[in-house]
PDB file of C-alpha atoms in Angstrom:
ATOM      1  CA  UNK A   1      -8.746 -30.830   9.700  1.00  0.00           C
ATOM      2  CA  UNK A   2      -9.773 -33.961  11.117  1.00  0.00           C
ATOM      3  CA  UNK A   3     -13.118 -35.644  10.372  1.00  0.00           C
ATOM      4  CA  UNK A   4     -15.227 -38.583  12.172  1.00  0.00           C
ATOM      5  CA  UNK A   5     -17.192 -40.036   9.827  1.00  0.00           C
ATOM      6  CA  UNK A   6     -20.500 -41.700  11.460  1.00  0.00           C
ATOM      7  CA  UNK A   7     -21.758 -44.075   8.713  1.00  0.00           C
ATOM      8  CA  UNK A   8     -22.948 -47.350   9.427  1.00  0.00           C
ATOM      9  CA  UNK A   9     -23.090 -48.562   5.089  1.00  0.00           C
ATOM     10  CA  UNK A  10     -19.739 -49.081   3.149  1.00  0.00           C
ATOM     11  CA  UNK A  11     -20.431 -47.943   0.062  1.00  0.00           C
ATOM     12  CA  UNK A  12     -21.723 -44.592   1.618  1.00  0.00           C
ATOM     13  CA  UNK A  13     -18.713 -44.234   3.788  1.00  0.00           C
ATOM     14  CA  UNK A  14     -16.226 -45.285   0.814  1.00  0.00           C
ATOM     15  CA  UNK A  15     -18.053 -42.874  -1.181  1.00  0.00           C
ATOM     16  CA  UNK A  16     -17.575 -39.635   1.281  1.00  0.00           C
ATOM     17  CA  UNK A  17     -13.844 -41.267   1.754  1.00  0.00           C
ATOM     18  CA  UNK A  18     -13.249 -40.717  -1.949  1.00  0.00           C
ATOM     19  CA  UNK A  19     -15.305 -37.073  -2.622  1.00  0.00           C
ATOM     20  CA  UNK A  20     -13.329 -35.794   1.032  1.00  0.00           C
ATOM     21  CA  UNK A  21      -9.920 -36.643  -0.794  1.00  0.00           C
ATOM     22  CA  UNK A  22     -11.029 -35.049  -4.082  1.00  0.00           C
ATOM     23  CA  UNK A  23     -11.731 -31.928  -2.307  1.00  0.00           C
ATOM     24  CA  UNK A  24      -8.454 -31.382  -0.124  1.00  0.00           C
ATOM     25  CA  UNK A  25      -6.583 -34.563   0.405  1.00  0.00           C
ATOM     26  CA  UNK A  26      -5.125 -32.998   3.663  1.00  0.00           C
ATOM     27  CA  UNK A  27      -8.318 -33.639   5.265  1.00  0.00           C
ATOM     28  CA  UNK A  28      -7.221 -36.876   7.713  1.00  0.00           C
ATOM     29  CA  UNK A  29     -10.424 -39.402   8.231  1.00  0.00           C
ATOM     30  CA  UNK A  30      -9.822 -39.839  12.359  1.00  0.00           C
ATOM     31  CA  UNK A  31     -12.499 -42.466  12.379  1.00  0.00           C
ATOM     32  CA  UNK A  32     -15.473 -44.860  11.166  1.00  0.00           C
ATOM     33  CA  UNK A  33     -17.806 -45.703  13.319  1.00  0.00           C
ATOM     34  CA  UNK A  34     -20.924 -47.251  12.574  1.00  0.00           C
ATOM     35  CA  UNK A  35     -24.190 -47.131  15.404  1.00  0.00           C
ATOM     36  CA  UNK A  36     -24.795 -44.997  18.579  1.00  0.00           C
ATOM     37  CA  UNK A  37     -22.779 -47.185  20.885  1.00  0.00           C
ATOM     38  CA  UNK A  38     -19.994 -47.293  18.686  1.00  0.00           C
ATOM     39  CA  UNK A  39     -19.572 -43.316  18.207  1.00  0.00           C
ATOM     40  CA  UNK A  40     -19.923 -42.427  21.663  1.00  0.00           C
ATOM     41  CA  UNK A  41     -17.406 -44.821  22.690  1.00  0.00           C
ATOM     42  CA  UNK A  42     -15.202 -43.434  19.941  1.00  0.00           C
ATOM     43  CA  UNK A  43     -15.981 -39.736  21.433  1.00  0.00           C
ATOM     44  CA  UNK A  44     -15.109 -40.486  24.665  1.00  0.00           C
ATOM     45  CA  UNK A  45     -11.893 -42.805  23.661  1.00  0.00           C
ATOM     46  CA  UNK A  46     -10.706 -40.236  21.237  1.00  0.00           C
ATOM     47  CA  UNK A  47      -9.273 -36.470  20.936  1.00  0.00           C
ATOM     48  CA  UNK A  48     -12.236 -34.535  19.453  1.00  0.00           C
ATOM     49  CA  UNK A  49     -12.415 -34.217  15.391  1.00  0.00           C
ATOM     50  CA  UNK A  50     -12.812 -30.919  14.095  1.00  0.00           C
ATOM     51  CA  UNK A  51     -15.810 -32.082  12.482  1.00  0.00           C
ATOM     52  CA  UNK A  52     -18.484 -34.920  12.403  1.00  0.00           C
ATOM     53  CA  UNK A  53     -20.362 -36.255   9.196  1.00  0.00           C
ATOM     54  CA  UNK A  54     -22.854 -38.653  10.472  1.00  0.00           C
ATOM     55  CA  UNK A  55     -25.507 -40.745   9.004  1.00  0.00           C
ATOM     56  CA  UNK A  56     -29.136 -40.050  10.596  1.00  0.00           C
ATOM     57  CA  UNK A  57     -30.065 -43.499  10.531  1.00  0.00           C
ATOM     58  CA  UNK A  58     -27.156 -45.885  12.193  1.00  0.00           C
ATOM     59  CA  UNK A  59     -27.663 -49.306  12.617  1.00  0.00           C
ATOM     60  CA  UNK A  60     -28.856 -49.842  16.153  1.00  0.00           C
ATOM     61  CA  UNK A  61     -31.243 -46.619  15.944  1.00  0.00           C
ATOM     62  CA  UNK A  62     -31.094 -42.980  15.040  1.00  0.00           C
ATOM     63  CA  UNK A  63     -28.427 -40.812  15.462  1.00  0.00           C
ATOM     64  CA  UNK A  64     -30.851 -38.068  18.395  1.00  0.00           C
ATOM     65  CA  UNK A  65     -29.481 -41.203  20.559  1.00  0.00           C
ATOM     66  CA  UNK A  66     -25.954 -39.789  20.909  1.00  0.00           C
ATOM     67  CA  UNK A  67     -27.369 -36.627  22.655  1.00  0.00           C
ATOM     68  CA  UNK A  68     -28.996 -39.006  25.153  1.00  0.00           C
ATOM     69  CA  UNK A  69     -25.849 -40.531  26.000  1.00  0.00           C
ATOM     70  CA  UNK A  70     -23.290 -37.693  26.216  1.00  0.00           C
ATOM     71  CA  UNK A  71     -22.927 -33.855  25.417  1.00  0.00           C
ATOM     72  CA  UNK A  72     -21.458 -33.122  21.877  1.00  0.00           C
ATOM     73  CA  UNK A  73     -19.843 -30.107  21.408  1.00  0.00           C
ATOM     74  CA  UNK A  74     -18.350 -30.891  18.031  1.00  0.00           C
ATOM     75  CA  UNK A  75     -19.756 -29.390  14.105  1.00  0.00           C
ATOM     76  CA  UNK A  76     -21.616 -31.661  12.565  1.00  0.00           C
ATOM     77  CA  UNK A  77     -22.944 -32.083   9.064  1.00  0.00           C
ATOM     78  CA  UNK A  78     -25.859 -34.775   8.622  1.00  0.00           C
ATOM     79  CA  UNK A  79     -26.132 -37.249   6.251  1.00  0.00           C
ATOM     80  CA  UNK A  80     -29.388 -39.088   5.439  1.00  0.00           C
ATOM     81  CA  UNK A  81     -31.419 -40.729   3.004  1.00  0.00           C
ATOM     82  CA  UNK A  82     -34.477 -39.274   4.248  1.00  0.00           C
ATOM     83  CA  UNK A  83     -35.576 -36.118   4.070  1.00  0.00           C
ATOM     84  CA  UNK A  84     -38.694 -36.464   6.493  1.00  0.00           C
ATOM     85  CA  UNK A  85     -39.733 -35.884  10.174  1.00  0.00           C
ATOM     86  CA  UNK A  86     -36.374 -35.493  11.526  1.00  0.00           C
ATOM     87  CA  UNK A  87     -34.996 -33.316   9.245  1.00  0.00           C
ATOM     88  CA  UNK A  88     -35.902 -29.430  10.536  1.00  0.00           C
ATOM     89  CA  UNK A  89     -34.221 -30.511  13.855  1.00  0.00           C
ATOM     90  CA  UNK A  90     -31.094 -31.161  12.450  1.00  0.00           C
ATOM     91  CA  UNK A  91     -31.425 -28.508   9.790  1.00  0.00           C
ATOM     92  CA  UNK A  92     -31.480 -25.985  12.433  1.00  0.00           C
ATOM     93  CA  UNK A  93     -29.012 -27.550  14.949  1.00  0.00           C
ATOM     94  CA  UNK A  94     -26.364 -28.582  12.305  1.00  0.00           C
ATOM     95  CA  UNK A  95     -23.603 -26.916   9.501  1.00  0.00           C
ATOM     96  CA  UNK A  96     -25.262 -28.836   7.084  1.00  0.00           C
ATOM     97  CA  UNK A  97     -27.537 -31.876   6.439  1.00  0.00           C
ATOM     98  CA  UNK A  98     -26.658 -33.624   2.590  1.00  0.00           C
ATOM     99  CA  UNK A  99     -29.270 -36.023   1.601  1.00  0.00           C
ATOM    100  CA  UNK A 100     -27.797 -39.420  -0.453  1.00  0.00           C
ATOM    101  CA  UNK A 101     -26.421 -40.360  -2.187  1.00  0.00           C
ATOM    102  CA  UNK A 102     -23.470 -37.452  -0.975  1.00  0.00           C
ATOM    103  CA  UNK A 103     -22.573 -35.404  -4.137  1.00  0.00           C
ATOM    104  CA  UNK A 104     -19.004 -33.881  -4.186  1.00  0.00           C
ATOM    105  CA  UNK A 105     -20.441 -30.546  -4.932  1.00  0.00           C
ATOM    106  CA  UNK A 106     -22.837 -30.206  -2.250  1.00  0.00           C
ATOM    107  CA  UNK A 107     -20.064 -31.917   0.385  1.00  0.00           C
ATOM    108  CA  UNK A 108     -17.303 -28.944  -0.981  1.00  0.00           C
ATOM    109  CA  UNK A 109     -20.434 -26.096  -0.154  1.00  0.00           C
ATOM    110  CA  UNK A 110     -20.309 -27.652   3.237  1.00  0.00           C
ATOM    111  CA  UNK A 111     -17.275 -28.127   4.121  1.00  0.00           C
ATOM    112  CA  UNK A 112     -16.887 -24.148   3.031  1.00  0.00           C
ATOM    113  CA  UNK A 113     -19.670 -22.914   5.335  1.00  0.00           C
ATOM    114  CA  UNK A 114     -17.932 -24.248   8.004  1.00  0.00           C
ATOM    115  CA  UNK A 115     -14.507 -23.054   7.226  1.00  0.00           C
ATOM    116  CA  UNK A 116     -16.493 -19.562   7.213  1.00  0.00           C
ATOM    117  CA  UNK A 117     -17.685 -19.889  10.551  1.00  0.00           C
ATOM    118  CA  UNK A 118     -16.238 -16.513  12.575  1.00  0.00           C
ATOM    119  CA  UNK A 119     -15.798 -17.354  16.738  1.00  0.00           C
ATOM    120  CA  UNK A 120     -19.086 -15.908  17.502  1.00  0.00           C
ATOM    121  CA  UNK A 121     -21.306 -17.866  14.871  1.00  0.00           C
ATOM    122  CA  UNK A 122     -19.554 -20.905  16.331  1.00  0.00           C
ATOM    123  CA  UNK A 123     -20.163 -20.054  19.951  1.00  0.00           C
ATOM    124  CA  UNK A 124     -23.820 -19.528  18.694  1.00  0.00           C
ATOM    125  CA  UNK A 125     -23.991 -22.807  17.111  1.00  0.00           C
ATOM    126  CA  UNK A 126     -22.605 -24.868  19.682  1.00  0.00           C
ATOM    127  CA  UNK A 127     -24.804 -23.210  21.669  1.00  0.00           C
ATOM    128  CA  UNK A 128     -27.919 -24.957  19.475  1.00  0.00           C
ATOM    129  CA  UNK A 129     -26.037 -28.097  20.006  1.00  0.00           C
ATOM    130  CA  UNK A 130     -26.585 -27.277  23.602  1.00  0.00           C
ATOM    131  CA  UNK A 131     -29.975 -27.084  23.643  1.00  0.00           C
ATOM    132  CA  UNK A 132     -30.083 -30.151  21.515  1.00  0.00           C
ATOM    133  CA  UNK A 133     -28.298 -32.388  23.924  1.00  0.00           C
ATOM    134  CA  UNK A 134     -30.622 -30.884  26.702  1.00  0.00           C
ATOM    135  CA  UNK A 135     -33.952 -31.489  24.900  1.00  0.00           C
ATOM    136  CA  UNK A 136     -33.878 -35.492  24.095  1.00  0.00           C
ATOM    137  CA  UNK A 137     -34.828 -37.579  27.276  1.00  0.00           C
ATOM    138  CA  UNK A 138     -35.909 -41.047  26.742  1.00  0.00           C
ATOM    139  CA  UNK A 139     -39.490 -41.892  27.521  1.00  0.00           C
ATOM    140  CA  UNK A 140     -40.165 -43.873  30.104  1.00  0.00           C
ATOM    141  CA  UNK A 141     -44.422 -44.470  29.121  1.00  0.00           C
ATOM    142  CA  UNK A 142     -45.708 -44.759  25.315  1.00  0.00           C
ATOM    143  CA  UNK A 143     -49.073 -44.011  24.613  1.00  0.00           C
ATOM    144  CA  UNK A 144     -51.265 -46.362  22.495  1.00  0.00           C
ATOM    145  CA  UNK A 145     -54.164 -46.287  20.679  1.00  0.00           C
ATOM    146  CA  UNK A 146     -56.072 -49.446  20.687  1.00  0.00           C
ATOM    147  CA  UNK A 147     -59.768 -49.631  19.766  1.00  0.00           C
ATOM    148  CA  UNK A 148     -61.275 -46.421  21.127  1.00  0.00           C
ATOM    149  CA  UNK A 149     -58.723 -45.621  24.301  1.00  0.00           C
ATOM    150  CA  UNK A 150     -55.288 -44.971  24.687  1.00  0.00           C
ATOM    151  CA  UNK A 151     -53.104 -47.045  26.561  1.00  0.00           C
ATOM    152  CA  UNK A 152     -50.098 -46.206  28.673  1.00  0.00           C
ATOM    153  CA  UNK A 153     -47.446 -48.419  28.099  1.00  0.00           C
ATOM    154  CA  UNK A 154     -44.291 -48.268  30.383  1.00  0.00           C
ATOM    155  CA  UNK A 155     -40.811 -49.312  28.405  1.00  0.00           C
ATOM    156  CA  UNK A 156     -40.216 -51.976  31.030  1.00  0.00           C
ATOM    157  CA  UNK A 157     -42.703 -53.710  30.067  1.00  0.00           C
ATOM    158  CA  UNK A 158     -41.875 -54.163  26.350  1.00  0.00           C
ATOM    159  CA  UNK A 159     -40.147 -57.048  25.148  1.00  0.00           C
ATOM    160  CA  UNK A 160     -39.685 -55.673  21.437  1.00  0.00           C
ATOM    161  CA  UNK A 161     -40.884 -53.745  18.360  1.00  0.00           C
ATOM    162  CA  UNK A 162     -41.208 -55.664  15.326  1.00  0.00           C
ATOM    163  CA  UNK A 163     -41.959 -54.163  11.825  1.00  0.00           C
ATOM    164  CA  UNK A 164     -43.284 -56.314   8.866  1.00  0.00           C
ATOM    165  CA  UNK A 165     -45.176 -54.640   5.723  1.00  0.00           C
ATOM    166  CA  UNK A 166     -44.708 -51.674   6.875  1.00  0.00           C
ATOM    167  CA  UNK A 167     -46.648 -52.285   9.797  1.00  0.00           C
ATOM    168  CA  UNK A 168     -44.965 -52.049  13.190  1.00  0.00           C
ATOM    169  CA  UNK A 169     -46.206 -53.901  16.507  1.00  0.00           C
ATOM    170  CA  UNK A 170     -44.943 -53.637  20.268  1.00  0.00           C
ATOM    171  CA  UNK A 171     -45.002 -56.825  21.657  1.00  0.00           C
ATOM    172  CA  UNK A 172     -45.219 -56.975  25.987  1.00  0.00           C
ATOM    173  CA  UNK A 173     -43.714 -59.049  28.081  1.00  0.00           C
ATOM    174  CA  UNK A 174     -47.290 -60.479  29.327  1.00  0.00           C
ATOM    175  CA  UNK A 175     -47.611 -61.751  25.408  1.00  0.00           C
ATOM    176  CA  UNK A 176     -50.237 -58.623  24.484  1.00  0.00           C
ATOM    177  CA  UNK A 177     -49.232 -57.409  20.963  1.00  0.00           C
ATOM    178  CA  UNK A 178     -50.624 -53.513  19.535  1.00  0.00           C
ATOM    179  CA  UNK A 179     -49.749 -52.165  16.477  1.00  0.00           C
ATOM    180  CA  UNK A 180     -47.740 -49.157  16.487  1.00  0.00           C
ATOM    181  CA  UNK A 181     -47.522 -45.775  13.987  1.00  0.00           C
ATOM    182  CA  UNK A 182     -44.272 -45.265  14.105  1.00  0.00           C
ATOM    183  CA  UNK A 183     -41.496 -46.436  12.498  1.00  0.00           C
ATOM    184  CA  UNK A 184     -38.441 -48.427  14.229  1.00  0.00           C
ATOM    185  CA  UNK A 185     -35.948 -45.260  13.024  1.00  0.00           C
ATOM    186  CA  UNK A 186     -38.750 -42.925  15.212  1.00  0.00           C
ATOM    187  CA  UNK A 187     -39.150 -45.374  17.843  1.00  0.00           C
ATOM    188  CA  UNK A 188     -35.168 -45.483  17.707  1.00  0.00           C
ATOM    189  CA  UNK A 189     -34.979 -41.980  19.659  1.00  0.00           C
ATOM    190  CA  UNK A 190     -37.271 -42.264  21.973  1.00  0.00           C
ATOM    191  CA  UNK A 191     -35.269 -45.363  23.346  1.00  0.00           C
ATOM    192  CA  UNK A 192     -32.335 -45.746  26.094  1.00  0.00           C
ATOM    193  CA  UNK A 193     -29.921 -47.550  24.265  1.00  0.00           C
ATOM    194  CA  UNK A 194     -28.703 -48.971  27.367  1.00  0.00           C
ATOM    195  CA  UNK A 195     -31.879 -50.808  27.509  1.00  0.00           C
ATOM    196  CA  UNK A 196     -32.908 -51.055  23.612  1.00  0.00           C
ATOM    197  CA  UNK A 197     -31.009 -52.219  20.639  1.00  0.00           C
ATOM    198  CA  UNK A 198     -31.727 -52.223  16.764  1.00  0.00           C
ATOM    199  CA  UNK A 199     -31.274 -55.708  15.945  1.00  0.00           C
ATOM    200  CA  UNK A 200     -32.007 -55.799  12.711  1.00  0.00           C
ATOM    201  CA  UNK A 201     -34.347 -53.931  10.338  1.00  0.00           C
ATOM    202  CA  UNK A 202     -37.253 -55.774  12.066  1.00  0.00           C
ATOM    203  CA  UNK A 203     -36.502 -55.641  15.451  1.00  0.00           C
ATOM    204  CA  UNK A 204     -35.581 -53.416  18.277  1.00  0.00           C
ATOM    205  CA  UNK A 205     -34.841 -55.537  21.428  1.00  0.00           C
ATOM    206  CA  UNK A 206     -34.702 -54.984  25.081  1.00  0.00           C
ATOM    207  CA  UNK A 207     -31.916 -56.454  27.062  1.00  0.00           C
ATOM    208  CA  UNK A 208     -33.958 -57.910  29.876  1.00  0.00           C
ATOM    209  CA  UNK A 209     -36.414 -59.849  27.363  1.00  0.00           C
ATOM    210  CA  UNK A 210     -33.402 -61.692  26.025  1.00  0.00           C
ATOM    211  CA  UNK A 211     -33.724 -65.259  27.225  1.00  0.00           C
ATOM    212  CA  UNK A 212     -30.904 -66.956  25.325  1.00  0.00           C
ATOM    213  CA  UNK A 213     -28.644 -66.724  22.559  1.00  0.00           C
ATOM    214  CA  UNK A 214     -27.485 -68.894  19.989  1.00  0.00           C
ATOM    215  CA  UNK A 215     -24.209 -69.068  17.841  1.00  0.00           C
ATOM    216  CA  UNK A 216     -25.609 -69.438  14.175  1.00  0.00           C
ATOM    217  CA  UNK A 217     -24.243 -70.079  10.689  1.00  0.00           C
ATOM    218  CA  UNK A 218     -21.578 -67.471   9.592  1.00  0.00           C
ATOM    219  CA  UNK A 219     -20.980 -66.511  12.823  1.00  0.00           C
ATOM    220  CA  UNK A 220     -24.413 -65.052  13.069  1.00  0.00           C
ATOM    221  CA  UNK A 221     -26.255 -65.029  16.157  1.00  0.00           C
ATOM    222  CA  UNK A 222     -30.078 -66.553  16.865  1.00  0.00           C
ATOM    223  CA  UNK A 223     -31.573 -64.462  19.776  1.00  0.00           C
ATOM    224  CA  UNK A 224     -34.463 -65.607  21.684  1.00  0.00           C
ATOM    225  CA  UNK A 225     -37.083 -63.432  23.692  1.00  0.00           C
ATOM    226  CA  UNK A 226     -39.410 -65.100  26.997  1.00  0.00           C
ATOM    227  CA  UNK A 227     -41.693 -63.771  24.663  1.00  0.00           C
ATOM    228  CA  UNK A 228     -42.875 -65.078  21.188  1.00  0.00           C
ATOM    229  CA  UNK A 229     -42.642 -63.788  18.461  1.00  0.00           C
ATOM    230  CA  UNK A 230     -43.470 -63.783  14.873  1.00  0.00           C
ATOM    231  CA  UNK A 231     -40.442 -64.704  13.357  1.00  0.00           C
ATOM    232  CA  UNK A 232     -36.930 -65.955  14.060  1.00  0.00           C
ATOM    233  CA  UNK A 233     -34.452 -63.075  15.320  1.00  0.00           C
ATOM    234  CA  UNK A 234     -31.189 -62.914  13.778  1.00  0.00           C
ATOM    235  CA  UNK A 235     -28.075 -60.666  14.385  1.00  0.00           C
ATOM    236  CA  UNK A 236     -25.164 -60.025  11.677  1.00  0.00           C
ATOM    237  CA  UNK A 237     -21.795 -61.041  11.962  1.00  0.00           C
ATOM    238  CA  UNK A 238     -21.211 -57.775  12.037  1.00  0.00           C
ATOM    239  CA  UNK A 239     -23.471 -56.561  14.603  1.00  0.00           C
ATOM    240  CA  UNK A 240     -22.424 -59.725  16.730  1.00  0.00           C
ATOM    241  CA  UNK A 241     -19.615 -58.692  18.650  1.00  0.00           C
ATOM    242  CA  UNK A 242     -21.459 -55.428  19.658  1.00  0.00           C
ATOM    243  CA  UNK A 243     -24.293 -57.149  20.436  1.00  0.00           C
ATOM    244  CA  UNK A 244     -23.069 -59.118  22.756  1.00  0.00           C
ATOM    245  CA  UNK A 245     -21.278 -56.382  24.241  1.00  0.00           C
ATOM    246  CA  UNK A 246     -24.863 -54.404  24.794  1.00  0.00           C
ATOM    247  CA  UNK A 247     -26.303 -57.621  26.476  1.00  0.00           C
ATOM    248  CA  UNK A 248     -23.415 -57.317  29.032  1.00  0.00           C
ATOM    249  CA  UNK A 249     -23.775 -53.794  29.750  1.00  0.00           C
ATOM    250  CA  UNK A 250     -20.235 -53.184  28.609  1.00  0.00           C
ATOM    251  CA  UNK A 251     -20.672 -50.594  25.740  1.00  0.00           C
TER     252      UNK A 251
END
């Protein structure tokens, strides 16, 4: 059996490295990969894994983003340190969802219901998947409250979301600023990542509000928006080189 594992933290991923060998060291790991971008180049690059374990919440946003972007036809048990709004979809449209930290045990139950899977349970399931892929579309118009209305907000004219306290704001490219109710990981799937990116754990970005980008220390990167904001924006080292890639379009 080959697995794709979809986990954006090391220690997670070396963890379900280490409880996958413990359980049947014939299993072969056929790949790491660590955001959206990332694992649906991978699936499109690659020969299909017999199975996926992927983290809910990936680095540039949450995982309902790799429906957006391509069909996936392939098992898949969820991983997540959550166990809140998201969690009934993929309960229902997945083998299994494991919450963290991964416990052999609960990984070996798993990886058993899905050896037990006849032809038609599989056909069934795939089918969910389906329906899945078919269901996400990005939004193309927020609504926000502010003050007794609601405003309609169109995503091309957002410059970024920005979280801070626990608060999280939307920032327009006209310099208007609301506060938000949702989080960056819900935000996250209602997003074209095409046109968004998680930048950090503060920020999601859109490409077109990038004005100019600076090579930091440690080979991290400053990132500046036409539009100001309320603190400095940095990317990883890590995140860098597929950062850059987004900003190009060539992801």
């Amino acid at each position: 059996m080959r697995v794709l594992i979809v986990e954006d933290e090391t220690v997670a991923y070396e963890n379900l490295v280490d409880i996958i060998a413990g359980i049947d060291p014939s299993i072969e790991i056929a790949g790491n990969t660590e955001s959206v971008s990332q694992t649906v180049t991978w699936l499109q690059s690659n020969p299909a894994p017999d199975l996926i374990l992927m983290d809910i919440h990936l680095s540039d946003g949450s995982a309902f983003t790799i429906f957006q972007n391509m069909t996936v036809e392939i098992p898949i048990i969820f991983t997540t340190a959550y166990d809140e709004y998201a969690i009934e979809a993929f309960k229902v449209n997945s083998i299994d969802y494991l919450l963290k930290p991964v416990k052999a045990e609960e990984l070996e139950r798993a990886f058993a219901k899905f050896s037990r899977l006849t032809n038609t349970e599989m056909i069934r399931y795939l089918a969910q998947m389906s329906r899945l892929n078919a269901s996400n579309r990005y939004k193309d118009k927020i609504l926000v409250p502010y003050k007794d209305k609601l405003l309609p907000i169109d995503m091309r004219d957002i410059s970024c979301f920005y979280t801070t306290n626990k608060n999280t704001y939307i920032y327009l490219k006209n310099g208007e600023a609301y506060s938000y109710s949702k989080t960056l990981e819900q935000i996250a799937t209602m997003l074209n990542p095409t046109d968004f990116i998680r930048a950090n754990k503060q920020f999601i970005l859109a490409r077109d509000s990038v004005k100019n980008i600076t090579i930091w220390f440690d080979n991290r990167l400053l990132v500046t928006l036409h539009t100001e904001v309320p603190e400095r924006i940095y990317i990883s080292k890590n995140k860098a080189a597929e950062f850059k890639a987004w900003i190009v379009n060539d992801v």
